[in-house]
Backbone as CSV, one residue per row, in Angstrom:
resi,resn,N_x,N_y,N_z,CA_x,CA_y,CA_z,C_x,C_y,C_z
1,MET,-82.984,3.889,60.907,-82.427,3.879,59.550,-83.405,4.506,58.585
2,SER,-82.892,5.291,57.635,-83.759,5.945,56.659,-84.203,4.955,55.611
3,GLY,-85.355,5.243,54.990,-85.787,4.475,53.836,-86.213,3.068,54.195
4,GLY,-87.438,2.849,54.556,-87.918,1.541,54.940,-88.122,0.630,53.746
5,GLY,-88.485,-0.624,54.049,-88.665,-1.618,52.998,-89.836,-1.303,52.094
6,GLY,-90.734,-0.385,52.524,-91.887,-0.052,51.711,-91.632,1.033,50.695
7,ASP,-90.408,1.410,50.487,-90.058,2.479,49.540,-90.359,2.008,48.123
8,GLU,-91.352,2.635,47.482,-91.768,2.225,46.143,-91.218,3.137,45.050
9,ARG,-90.301,4.018,45.397,-89.710,4.903,44.392,-88.869,4.111,43.395
10,SER,-88.844,4.598,42.164,-87.993,3.966,41.150,-86.529,4.289,41.430
11,VAL,-85.634,3.588,40.752,-84.201,3.859,40.903,-83.906,5.302,40.509
12,ALA,-84.542,5.760,39.414,-84.314,7.131,38.958,-84.751,8.133,40.024
13,GLN,-85.894,7.886,40.672,-86.382,8.795,41.706,-85.433,8.836,42.893
14,LYS,-84.842,7.701,43.223,-83.873,7.658,44.322,-82.606,8.427,43.954
15,LEU,-82.199,8.311,42.708,-81.023,9.056,42.254,-81.294,10.557,42.274
16,PHE,-82.502,10.942,41.862,-82.867,12.357,41.899,-82.879,12.861,43.344
17,ALA,-83.314,12.018,44.265,-83.344,12.411,45.678,-81.927,12.637,46.196
18,ILE,-80.989,11.806,45.755,-79.586,11.992,46.136,-79.072,13.309,45.558
19,ALA,-79.375,13.561,44.287,-78.924,14.803,43.660,-79.487,16.020,44.382
20,GLU,-80.754,15.938,44.780,-81.406,17.062,45.456,-80.743,17.359,46.797
21,ALA,-80.134,16.342,47.395,-79.477,16.540,48.686,-78.349,17.562,48.598
22,PHE,-77.766,17.711,47.397,-76.649,18.635,47.233,-77.105,20.069,46.940
23,SER,-78.398,20.311,46.934,-78.879,21.662,46.630,-78.557,22.652,47.745
24,ALA,-78.392,22.145,48.963,-78.142,23.035,50.096,-76.664,23.082,50.494
25,ARG,-75.930,22.004,50.215,-74.529,21.941,50.633,-73.674,21.356,49.512
26,GLU,-72.406,21.788,49.450,-71.507,21.314,48.394,-70.919,19.955,48.710
27,GLU,-70.743,19.621,49.992,-70.177,18.340,50.395,-71.070,17.688,51.446
28,LEU,-71.268,16.374,51.321,-72.102,15.627,52.259,-71.458,14.280,52.548
29,THR,-71.626,13.790,53.758,-71.168,12.447,54.093,-72.201,11.425,53.626
30,LEU,-71.803,10.161,53.655,-72.727,9.086,53.285,-73.973,9.121,54.162
31,THR,-73.794,9.279,55.459,-74.936,9.292,56.380,-75.860,10.467,56.095
32,GLN,-75.292,11.621,55.826,-76.107,12.800,55.526,-76.895,12.619,54.237
33,ILE,-76.266,12.012,53.233,-76.955,11.780,51.961,-78.093,10.787,52.140
34,ALA,-77.828,9.707,52.873,-78.865,8.703,53.110,-80.059,9.311,53.828
35,ALA,-79.797,10.156,54.822,-80.890,10.789,55.560,-81.670,11.756,54.677
36,ALA,-80.954,12.570,53.904,-81.623,13.567,53.060,-82.458,12.906,51.969
37,ALA,-81.970,11.779,51.438,-82.684,11.089,50.358,-83.655,10.039,50.879
38,ASN,-83.710,9.879,52.210,-84.594,8.887,52.835,-84.311,7.484,52.297
39,LEU,-83.030,7.113,52.376,-82.589,5.810,51.890,-81.821,5.076,52.975
40,PRO,-81.859,3.738,52.972,-80.962,2.997,53.851,-79.516,3.328,53.488
41,VAL,-78.653,3.332,54.478,-77.252,3.654,54.220,-76.650,2.708,53.192
42,SER,-77.007,1.429,53.254,-76.445,0.459,52.306,-76.872,0.774,50.877
43,THR,-78.129,1.178,50.692,-78.612,1.536,49.348,-77.924,2.798,48.848
44,ALA,-77.827,3.793,49.728,-77.161,5.035,49.348,-75.710,4.773,48.979
45,HIS,-75.043,3.931,49.743,-73.629,3.628,49.465,-73.476,2.985,48.093
46,ARG,-74.366,2.065,47.762,-74.299,1.381,46.468,-74.517,2.369,45.321
47,MET,-75.487,3.257,45.456,-75.774,4.236,44.403,-74.651,5.261,44.291
48,LEU,-74.113,5.674,45.423,-73.013,6.636,45.394,-71.780,6.045,44.728
49,ALA,-71.545,4.765,44.940,-70.404,4.110,44.302,-70.546,4.134,42.790
50,SER,-71.758,3.900,42.297,-71.990,3.918,40.849,-71.819,5.328,40.294
51,TRP,-72.357,6.306,40.992,-72.235,7.701,40.534,-70.787,8.155,40.537
52,THR,-70.042,7.749,41.563,-68.647,8.145,41.659,-67.827,7.501,40.549
53,GLU,-68.084,6.228,40.274,-67.370,5.532,39.200,-67.623,6.201,37.845
54,TRP,-68.838,6.664,37.630,-69.187,7.341,36.376,-68.622,8.743,36.306
55,GLY,-68.451,9.387,37.454,-67.942,10.752,37.481,-68.984,11.786,37.833
56,GLY,-70.210,11.347,38.140,-71.243,12.293,38.523,-71.011,12.866,39.907
57,LEU,-70.353,12.079,40.752,-69.940,12.541,42.065,-68.452,12.291,42.228
58,GLU,-67.830,12.964,43.179,-66.423,12.731,43.471,-66.206,12.791,44.969
59,ARG,-65.119,12.163,45.420,-64.803,12.118,46.843,-63.798,13.190,47.195
60,ALA,-64.070,13.925,48.257,-63.113,14.891,48.787,-62.086,14.151,49.644
61,ASP,-61.009,14.829,50.006,-59.988,14.208,50.851,-60.564,13.744,52.183
62,SER,-61.605,14.427,52.646,-62.240,14.076,53.915,-63.086,12.814,53.823
63,GLY,-63.339,12.344,52.588,-64.207,11.194,52.389,-65.628,11.572,52.053
64,ALA,-65.964,12.852,52.205,-67.305,13.319,51.858,-67.483,13.336,50.343
65,TYR,-68.729,13.397,49.917,-69.059,13.406,48.495,-69.393,14.830,48.048
66,ARG,-69.100,15.119,46.779,-69.508,16.387,46.187,-69.844,16.142,44.721
67,VAL,-70.547,17.071,44.109,-70.976,16.924,42.724,-69.753,16.884,41.809
68,GLY,-69.743,15.956,40.867,-68.619,15.788,39.957,-68.742,16.631,38.700
69,ILE,-67.617,16.738,37.987,-67.560,17.601,36.817,-68.468,17.126,35.688
70,LYS,-68.749,15.822,35.615,-69.591,15.346,34.511,-70.997,15.906,34.590
71,LEU,-71.521,16.050,35.790,-72.847,16.646,35.916,-72.824,18.109,35.516
72,TRP,-71.725,18.786,35.850,-71.608,20.187,35.419,-71.594,20.275,33.900
73,ARG,-70.850,19.392,33.250,-70.756,19.429,31.798,-72.097,19.131,31.140
74,LEU,-72.942,18.373,31.797,-74.264,18.065,31.259,-75.275,19.165,31.559
75,GLY,-74.826,20.204,32.262,-75.720,21.317,32.560,-76.403,21.220,33.908
76,ALA,-76.034,20.207,34.693,-76.611,20.096,36.024,-75.949,21.112,36.947
77,ARG,-76.478,21.224,38.137,-75.987,22.225,39.078,-74.591,21.851,39.550
78,ARG,-73.638,22.749,39.317,-72.244,22.507,39.710,-71.754,23.758,40.426
79,THR,-72.157,23.872,41.695,-71.894,25.097,42.441,-70.422,25.448,42.461
80,THR,-69.573,24.467,42.752,-68.142,24.736,42.872,-67.567,25.238,41.560
81,ALA,-67.896,24.571,40.453,-67.364,24.972,39.153,-67.877,26.343,38.735
82,GLU,-69.153,26.593,38.970,-69.721,27.890,38.605,-69.070,29.006,39.411
83,ARG,-68.874,28.760,40.689,-68.233,29.760,41.544,-66.789,29.982,41.106
84,LEU,-66.097,28.904,40.801,-64.708,29.006,40.367,-64.609,29.811,39.079
85,ARG,-65.497,29.544,38.150,-65.478,30.258,36.877,-65.741,31.751,37.082
86,ALA,-66.709,32.064,37.940,-67.042,33.471,38.194,-65.893,34.191,38.893
87,ILE,-65.286,33.534,39.863,-64.166,34.138,40.584,-62.977,34.350,39.652
88,ALA,-62.742,33.381,38.772,-61.554,33.424,37.908,-61.649,34.483,36.821
89,ARG,-62.833,34.799,36.378,-63.002,35.648,35.195,-62.208,36.965,35.259
90,PRO,-62.305,37.774,36.316,-61.550,39.036,36.305,-60.036,38.833,36.285
91,TYR,-59.547,37.787,36.914,-58.110,37.509,36.892,-57.662,37.073,35.505
92,LEU,-58.518,36.305,34.836,-58.208,35.896,33.463,-58.217,37.108,32.534
93,GLU,-59.134,38.020,32.771,-59.187,39.227,31.937,-57.929,40.074,32.117
94,ASP,-57.445,40.182,33.355,-56.196,40.911,33.593,-55.027,40.217,32.898
95,LEU,-55.021,38.897,32.955,-53.956,38.127,32.310,-54.007,38.295,30.793
96,LEU,-55.204,38.332,30.253,-55.364,38.557,28.818,-54.834,39.933,28.421
97,GLU,-55.142,40.930,29.233,-54.713,42.289,28.922,-53.188,42.404,28.882
98,SER,-52.509,41.666,29.761,-51.052,41.774,29.833,-50.332,40.901,28.816
99,THR,-51.024,39.916,28.234,-50.360,38.986,27.311,-50.929,39.006,25.893
100,GLU,-52.222,39.316,25.759,-52.911,39.313,24.464,-52.806,37.954,23.770
101,GLU,-52.945,36.905,24.560,-52.924,35.546,24.025,-54.149,34.792,24.540
102,ASN,-54.094,33.466,24.626,-55.179,32.655,25.163,-54.964,32.416,26.656
103,VAL,-55.997,32.615,27.445,-55.904,32.303,28.869,-57.052,31.363,29.234
104,HIS,-56.759,30.423,30.138,-57.730,29.386,30.489,-57.748,29.134,31.983
105,ILE,-58.823,28.497,32.407,-58.847,27.814,33.698,-59.501,26.460,33.456
106,ALA,-58.922,25.414,34.041,-59.399,24.057,33.800,-59.387,23.255,35.088
107,VAL,-60.202,22.209,35.120,-60.249,21.282,36.248,-60.071,19.867,35.718
108,ARG,-59.719,18.959,36.626,-59.489,17.577,36.200,-60.795,16.804,36.100
109,ASP,-60.888,15.969,35.069,-62.007,15.048,34.877,-61.406,13.708,34.479
110,GLY,-61.199,12.824,35.432,-60.572,11.550,35.142,-59.156,11.734,34.631
111,LEU,-58.893,11.220,33.422,-57.571,11.350,32.818,-57.478,12.568,31.906
112,GLY,-58.426,13.468,32.025,-58.427,14.657,31.173,-58.592,15.934,31.962
113,ALA,-58.340,17.048,31.293,-58.569,18.375,31.858,-59.713,19.016,31.097
114,VAL,-60.724,19.497,31.818,-61.885,20.145,31.207,-61.751,21.658,31.403
115,TYR,-61.902,22.393,30.321,-61.728,23.848,30.358,-63.040,24.517,30.763
116,LEU,-62.995,25.210,31.901,-64.174,25.918,32.396,-64.350,27.278,31.742
117,GLU,-63.243,27.900,31.370,-63.296,29.231,30.758,-62.087,29.421,29.862
118,ARG,-62.294,30.158,28.782,-61.196,30.559,27.899,-61.543,31.910,27.306
119,ILE,-60.579,32.835,27.369,-60.734,34.114,26.675,-59.457,34.379,25.886
120,SER,-59.609,34.998,24.737,-58.489,35.172,23.818,-58.547,36.539,23.162
121,SER,-57.385,36.985,22.687,-57.322,38.213,21.899,-57.415,37.837,20.419
122,PRO,-57.742,38.789,19.549,-57.843,38.483,18.117,-56.536,37.959,17.511
123,ASN,-55.407,38.346,18.081,-54.118,37.938,17.528,-53.504,36.733,18.224
124,ALA,-54.254,36.095,19.114,-53.719,34.956,19.859,-53.475,33.763,18.935
125,VAL,-52.541,32.907,19.341,-52.275,31.693,18.587,-53.542,30.830,18.582
126,ARG,-53.795,30.148,17.485,-54.999,29.320,17.380,-54.811,28.030,18.153
127,VAL,-55.788,27.696,18.976,-55.724,26.495,19.801,-57.032,25.721,19.674
128,ILE,-57.003,24.461,20.134,-58.206,23.621,20.037,-59.020,23.636,21.330
129,SER,-58.461,24.215,22.382,-59.170,24.239,23.665,-60.267,25.292,23.650
130,ASP,-61.417,24.926,24.205,-62.538,25.848,24.342,-63.329,25.424,25.566
131,VAL,-64.296,26.217,25.969,-65.081,25.883,27.148,-65.761,24.529,26.948
132,GLY,-65.563,23.624,27.911,-66.126,22.289,27.835,-65.236,21.277,27.155
133,THR,-64.179,21.729,26.487,-63.252,20.808,25.840,-62.530,19.980,26.885
134,ARG,-62.330,18.704,26.587,-61.596,17.796,27.481,-60.356,17.315,26.747
135,LEU,-59.173,17.659,27.286,-57.906,17.286,26.670,-57.083,16.466,27.658
136,PRO,-56.143,15.658,27.158,-55.391,14.749,28.037,-54.472,15.472,29.013
137,LEU,-54.311,14.873,30.178,-53.495,15.488,31.221,-52.023,15.589,30.828
138,HIS,-51.496,14.564,30.168,-50.048,14.489,29.958,-49.537,15.444,28.884
139,ALA,-50.448,15.997,28.067,-49.999,16.774,26.906,-50.399,18.241,26.954
140,THR,-50.972,18.684,28.060,-51.411,20.073,28.181,-50.806,20.696,29.430
141,GLY,-50.602,22.005,29.398,-50.038,22.688,30.553,-50.902,22.557,31.787
142,VAL,-52.210,22.824,31.642,-53.117,22.688,32.790,-53.180,21.238,33.248
143,GLY,-53.193,20.320,32.290,-53.272,18.903,32.633,-52.067,18.431,33.422
144,LEU,-50.887,18.886,33.038,-49.675,18.496,33.756,-49.685,19.018,35.189
145,VAL,-50.175,20.243,35.382,-50.290,20.788,36.733,-51.247,19.945,37.562
146,LEU,-52.394,19.615,37.002,-53.388,18.833,37.727,-52.880,17.427,38.020
147,LEU,-52.170,16.836,37.070,-51.610,15.504,37.270,-50.510,15.533,38.329
148,ALA,-49.714,16.587,38.331,-48.616,16.697,39.296,-49.128,16.713,40.729
149,HIS,-50.331,17.222,40.925,-50.873,17.350,42.283,-51.978,16.339,42.565
150,ALA,-52.129,15.350,41.704,-53.135,14.304,41.890,-52.516,13.122,42.649
151,PRO,-53.336,12.223,43.173,-52.806,11.021,43.828,-51.940,10.210,42.864
152,ILE,-50.952,9.494,43.399,-50.022,8.727,42.577,-50.748,7.678,41.746
153,GLU,-51.898,7.202,42.235,-52.651,6.208,41.486,-53.078,6.739,40.118
154,LEU,-53.326,8.038,40.043,-53.732,8.618,38.766,-52.581,8.586,37.771
155,PHE,-51.370,8.835,38.242,-50.196,8.729,37.366,-50.125,7.324,36.782
156,ASP,-50.330,6.327,37.606,-50.295,4.945,37.125,-51.371,4.697,36.070
157,GLU,-52.544,5.298,36.261,-53.618,5.142,35.276,-53.246,5.792,33.949
158,VAL,-52.636,6.972,34.019,-52.214,7.653,32.790,-51.207,6.808,32.036
159,VAL,-50.224,6.270,32.742,-49.203,5.431,32.098,-49.841,4.188,31.496
160,ALA,-50.768,3.570,32.244,-51.429,2.359,31.758,-52.288,2.615,30.527
161,SER,-52.747,3.854,30.364,-53.600,4.196,29.219,-52.806,4.374,27.926
162,LYS,-51.480,4.227,28.018,-50.593,4.410,26.863,-50.826,5.784,26.220
163,PRO,-50.408,6.835,26.916,-50.681,8.198,26.435,-50.128,8.462,25.049
164,ARG,-50.892,9.208,24.296,-50.557,9.474,22.888,-49.492,10.561,22.761
165,GLN,-48.582,10.371,21.825,-47.596,11.402,21.511,-48.144,12.241,20.366
166,TYR,-48.656,13.427,20.701,-49.280,14.285,19.702,-48.246,14.968,18.809
167,LEU,-47.145,15.395,19.410,-46.066,16.067,18.706,-44.737,15.520,19.223
168,PRO,-43.634,15.759,18.545,-42.348,15.217,19.007,-41.998,15.586,20.447
169,ASN,-42.457,16.739,20.933,-42.123,17.167,22.296,-43.043,16.594,23.367
170,THR,-44.125,15.922,22.970,-45.043,15.362,23.953,-44.341,14.258,24.748
171,ILE,-44.352,14.383,26.062,-43.687,13.391,26.903,-44.648,12.256,27.226
172,THR,-44.242,11.048,26.867,-45.045,9.863,27.156,-44.263,8.821,27.947
173,ASP,-42.941,8.929,27.986,-42.125,7.982,28.737,-42.398,8.147,30.230
174,PRO,-42.726,7.069,30.947,-43.090,7.183,32.365,-42.014,7.850,33.232
175,LYS,-40.744,7.501,33.035,-39.688,8.086,33.853,-39.549,9.580,33.582
176,ALA,-39.593,9.950,32.312,-39.488,11.366,31.959,-40.697,12.135,32.469
177,LEU,-41.869,11.537,32.380,-43.085,12.195,32.854,-43.047,12.363,34.369
178,ARG,-42.550,11.371,35.071,-42.449,11.460,36.527,-41.520,12.611,36.939
179,ARG,-40.380,12.733,36.215,-39.449,13.827,36.504,-40.104,15.176,36.223
180,ARG,-40.874,15.225,35.162,-41.554,16.464,34.785,-42.535,16.894,35.875
181,LEU,-43.279,15.960,36.403,-44.267,16.271,37.434,-43.594,16.712,38.730
182,ALA,-42.468,16.095,39.054,-41.718,16.502,40.246,-41.220,17.937,40.104
183,GLU,-40.785,18.293,38.911,-40.320,19.660,38.655,-41.466,20.666,38.802
184,ILE,-42.641,20.296,38.324,-43.809,21.179,38.436,-44.168,21.406,39.898
185,ARG,-44.133,20.341,40.685,-44.432,20.491,42.110,-43.395,21.378,42.801
186,ALA,-42.138,21.253,42.383,-41.064,22.020,43.014,-41.110,23.500,42.649
187,THR,-41.448,23.791,41.407,-41.403,25.172,40.917,-42.758,25.868,40.966
188,GLY,-43.838,25.085,41.028,-45.168,25.680,40.995,-45.581,26.185,39.626
189,LEU,-44.884,25.701,38.586,-45.160,26.179,37.228,-44.904,25.067,36.220
190,SER,-45.785,24.953,35.246,-45.590,24.035,34.127,-45.304,24.844,32.871
191,ARG,-44.255,24.473,32.162,-43.928,25.117,30.893,-43.875,24.056,29.808
192,SER,-44.755,24.171,28.835,-44.854,23.202,27.750,-44.607,23.912,26.425
193,VAL,-43.751,23.342,25.601,-43.417,23.937,24.312,-43.768,22.962,23.195
194,GLU,-44.755,23.326,22.392,-45.180,22.534,21.239,-45.398,21.060,21.606
195,GLU,-46.215,20.829,22.619,-46.545,19.459,23.015,-47.939,19.042,22.541
196,MET,-48.819,20.017,22.336,-50.155,19.736,21.826,-50.459,20.531,20.555
197,THR,-49.965,21.771,20.516,-50.253,22.664,19.392,-48.954,23.133,18.754
198,PRO,-48.757,22.898,17.456,-47.538,23.389,16.786,-47.457,24.908,16.854
199,GLY,-46.261,25.410,17.107,-46.068,26.856,17.132,-46.541,27.548,18.386
200,ALA,-46.866,26.777,19.429,-47.397,27.363,20.657,-46.670,26.828,21.880
201,PHE,-46.636,27.647,22.929,-46.157,27.176,24.223,-47.202,27.515,25.266
202,SER,-47.126,26.814,26.389,-48.077,27.023,27.473,-47.339,27.170,28.782
203,MET,-47.851,28.048,29.642,-47.412,28.123,31.026,-48.650,28.015,31.898
204,ALA,-48.557,27.200,32.946,-49.715,26.952,33.802,-49.292,26.884,35.259
205,ALA,-50.206,27.252,36.148,-49.953,27.253,37.584,-51.188,26.750,38.318
206,PRO,-50.995,26.162,39.502,-52.130,25.578,40.232,-52.967,26.607,40.990
207,VAL,-54.245,26.302,41.096,-55.188,27.054,41.918,-55.562,26.168,43.096
208,VAL,-55.464,26.700,44.307,-55.780,25.914,45.497,-56.995,26.496,46.205
209,ASP,-57.711,25.634,46.920,-58.881,26.098,47.666,-58.478,26.482,49.086
210,ALA,-59.448,26.717,49.924,-59.179,27.168,51.290,-58.456,26.118,52.120
211,HIS,-58.511,24.861,51.679,-57.856,23.774,52.404,-56.479,23.445,51.839
212,GLY,-56.044,24.228,50.846,-54.744,23.975,50.244,-54.747,22.887,49.191
213,GLU,-55.911,22.427,48.789,-56.027,21.377,47.777,-56.052,22.011,46.387
214,VAL,-55.275,21.449,45.457,-55.274,21.940,44.085,-56.586,21.541,43.424
215,VAL,-57.364,22.533,43.008,-58.686,22.275,42.449,-58.786,22.664,40.984
216,ALA,-57.799,23.395,40.480,-57.841,23.862,39.089,-56.443,24.304,38.675
217,ALA,-56.324,24.673,37.412,-55.067,25.216,36.900,-55.384,26.344,35.934
218,VAL,-54.558,27.378,35.990,-54.666,28.529,35.084,-53.527,28.430,34.083
219,SER,-53.800,28.783,32.830,-52.726,28.709,31.830,-52.819,29.830,30.815
220,ILE,-51.677,30.058,30.185,-51.571,30.920,29.011,-51.053,30.040,27.881
221,ILE,-51.636,30.167,26.701,-51.097,29.520,25.508,-50.779,30.627,24.516
222,ALA,-49.522,30.690,24.089,-49.057,31.819,23.280,-48.162,31.361,22.150
223,HIS,-47.866,32.292,21.239,-46.954,32.004,20.136,-45.574,31.651,20.678
224,VAL,-44.985,30.602,20.155,-43.712,30.118,20.667,-42.604,31.164,20.540
225,GLU,-42.739,32.087,19.588,-41.742,33.139,19.422,-41.666,34.066,20.642
226,ARG,-42.690,34.037,21.485,-42.738,34.922,22.654,-42.297,34.220,23.941
227,LEU,-41.728,33.059,23.813,-41.402,32.223,24.969,-40.527,32.939,25.999
228,ALA,-39.596,33.760,25.538,-38.640,34.409,26.454,-39.208,35.634,27.166
229,GLU,-40.396,36.080,26.783,-40.963,37.272,27.408,-41.349,36.980,28.868
230,PRO,-40.941,37.836,29.804,-41.091,37.522,31.237,-42.505,37.603,31.784
231,GLN,-43.405,38.286,31.092,-44.729,38.513,31.680,-45.579,37.250,31.757
232,PHE,-45.227,36.219,30.997,-46.065,35.018,30.979,-45.973,34.237,32.290
233,ALA,-44.764,33.908,32.717,-44.603,33.168,33.971,-45.116,33.980,35.148
234,LEU,-44.766,35.247,35.189,-45.208,36.112,36.284,-46.720,36.255,36.280
235,GLY,-47.285,36.465,35.102,-48.723,36.687,35.003,-49.536,35.481,35.419
236,VAL,-49.129,34.296,34.973,-49.916,33.108,35.295,-49.807,32.773,36.783
237,ARG,-48.642,33.030,37.380,-48.498,32.809,38.826,-49.412,33.764,39.605
238,MET,-49.409,35.038,39.214,-50.216,36.033,39.916,-51.704,35.739,39.779
239,ALA,-52.128,35.317,38.582,-53.536,34.994,38.378,-53.945,33.802,39.236
240,ALA,-53.105,32.771,39.272,-53.414,31.583,40.070,-53.486,31.929,41.552
241,ARG,-52.566,32.761,42.014,-52.576,33.164,43.420,-53.801,34.012,43.737
242,GLY,-54.163,34.900,42.819,-55.340,35.735,43.045,-56.617,34.916,43.140
243,ILE,-56.774,33.958,42.229,-57.963,33.103,42.248,-57.980,32.255,43.519
244,SER,-56.809,31.728,43.886,-56.710,30.904,45.100,-57.110,31.720,46.328
245,GLY,-56.616,32.951,46.396,-56.963,33.798,47.526,-58.446,34.103,47.592
246,ALA,-59.049,34.350,46.423,-60.482,34.634,46.383,-61.303,33.407,46.771
247,LEU,-60.845,32.217,46.403,-61.552,30.992,46.775,-61.535,30.785,48.278
248,GLY,-60.464,31.246,48.910,-60.326,31.054,50.342,-61.141,32.001,51.184
249,ARG,-61.717,33.023,50.549,-62.486,34.006,51.318,-63.910,33.513,51.570
């Protein structure tokens, strides 16, 4: 067993040792983390539980651990997010060129969506989203996509949090929200009209990794007068597919 009873490191030093374990790999099992940090498995498990609850780490479907979005937001090393942002940038630029509005990519952080990148044209509708901004899942296009593909337990948490109705079109009723999420899963597209920003609509589509897991969402936010223009739905789907394909390489 790693980490004998004579370990005189402080709690902070042990946490730093766990963090350092992720410098070589994006995902690690409990046993691998304990060995890399020279800790007993029971100690590592206890510390990992605290980090995961806070959001510094997150669990993959396989049960392995990976660095969470909160550490990325604090400026710590977030390999997955940095890679995703770099891969997404050219696709977002193409989407901007074809729409001349706001384009984003976001990932889930608890009950919110955190924007990793946003680029806009000078004439784009004014929005409150910016890089690092965290907005609620139920009221944003990217958030609805991420919620639609999240575990059902997260839906229950959103409902229990009594989601805020920002505008008359914001859906907060659990039954209506459930139907909305089912539609997003069926169509692969979220369309939101004046749910967070007056005078604006959003279209968003999921980004999947090499394992088929939804890891992000791409969106366009544009003037509501342009809602019927066909390039928005097509463009956001193509951008999401392009980013997904690049992630899989």
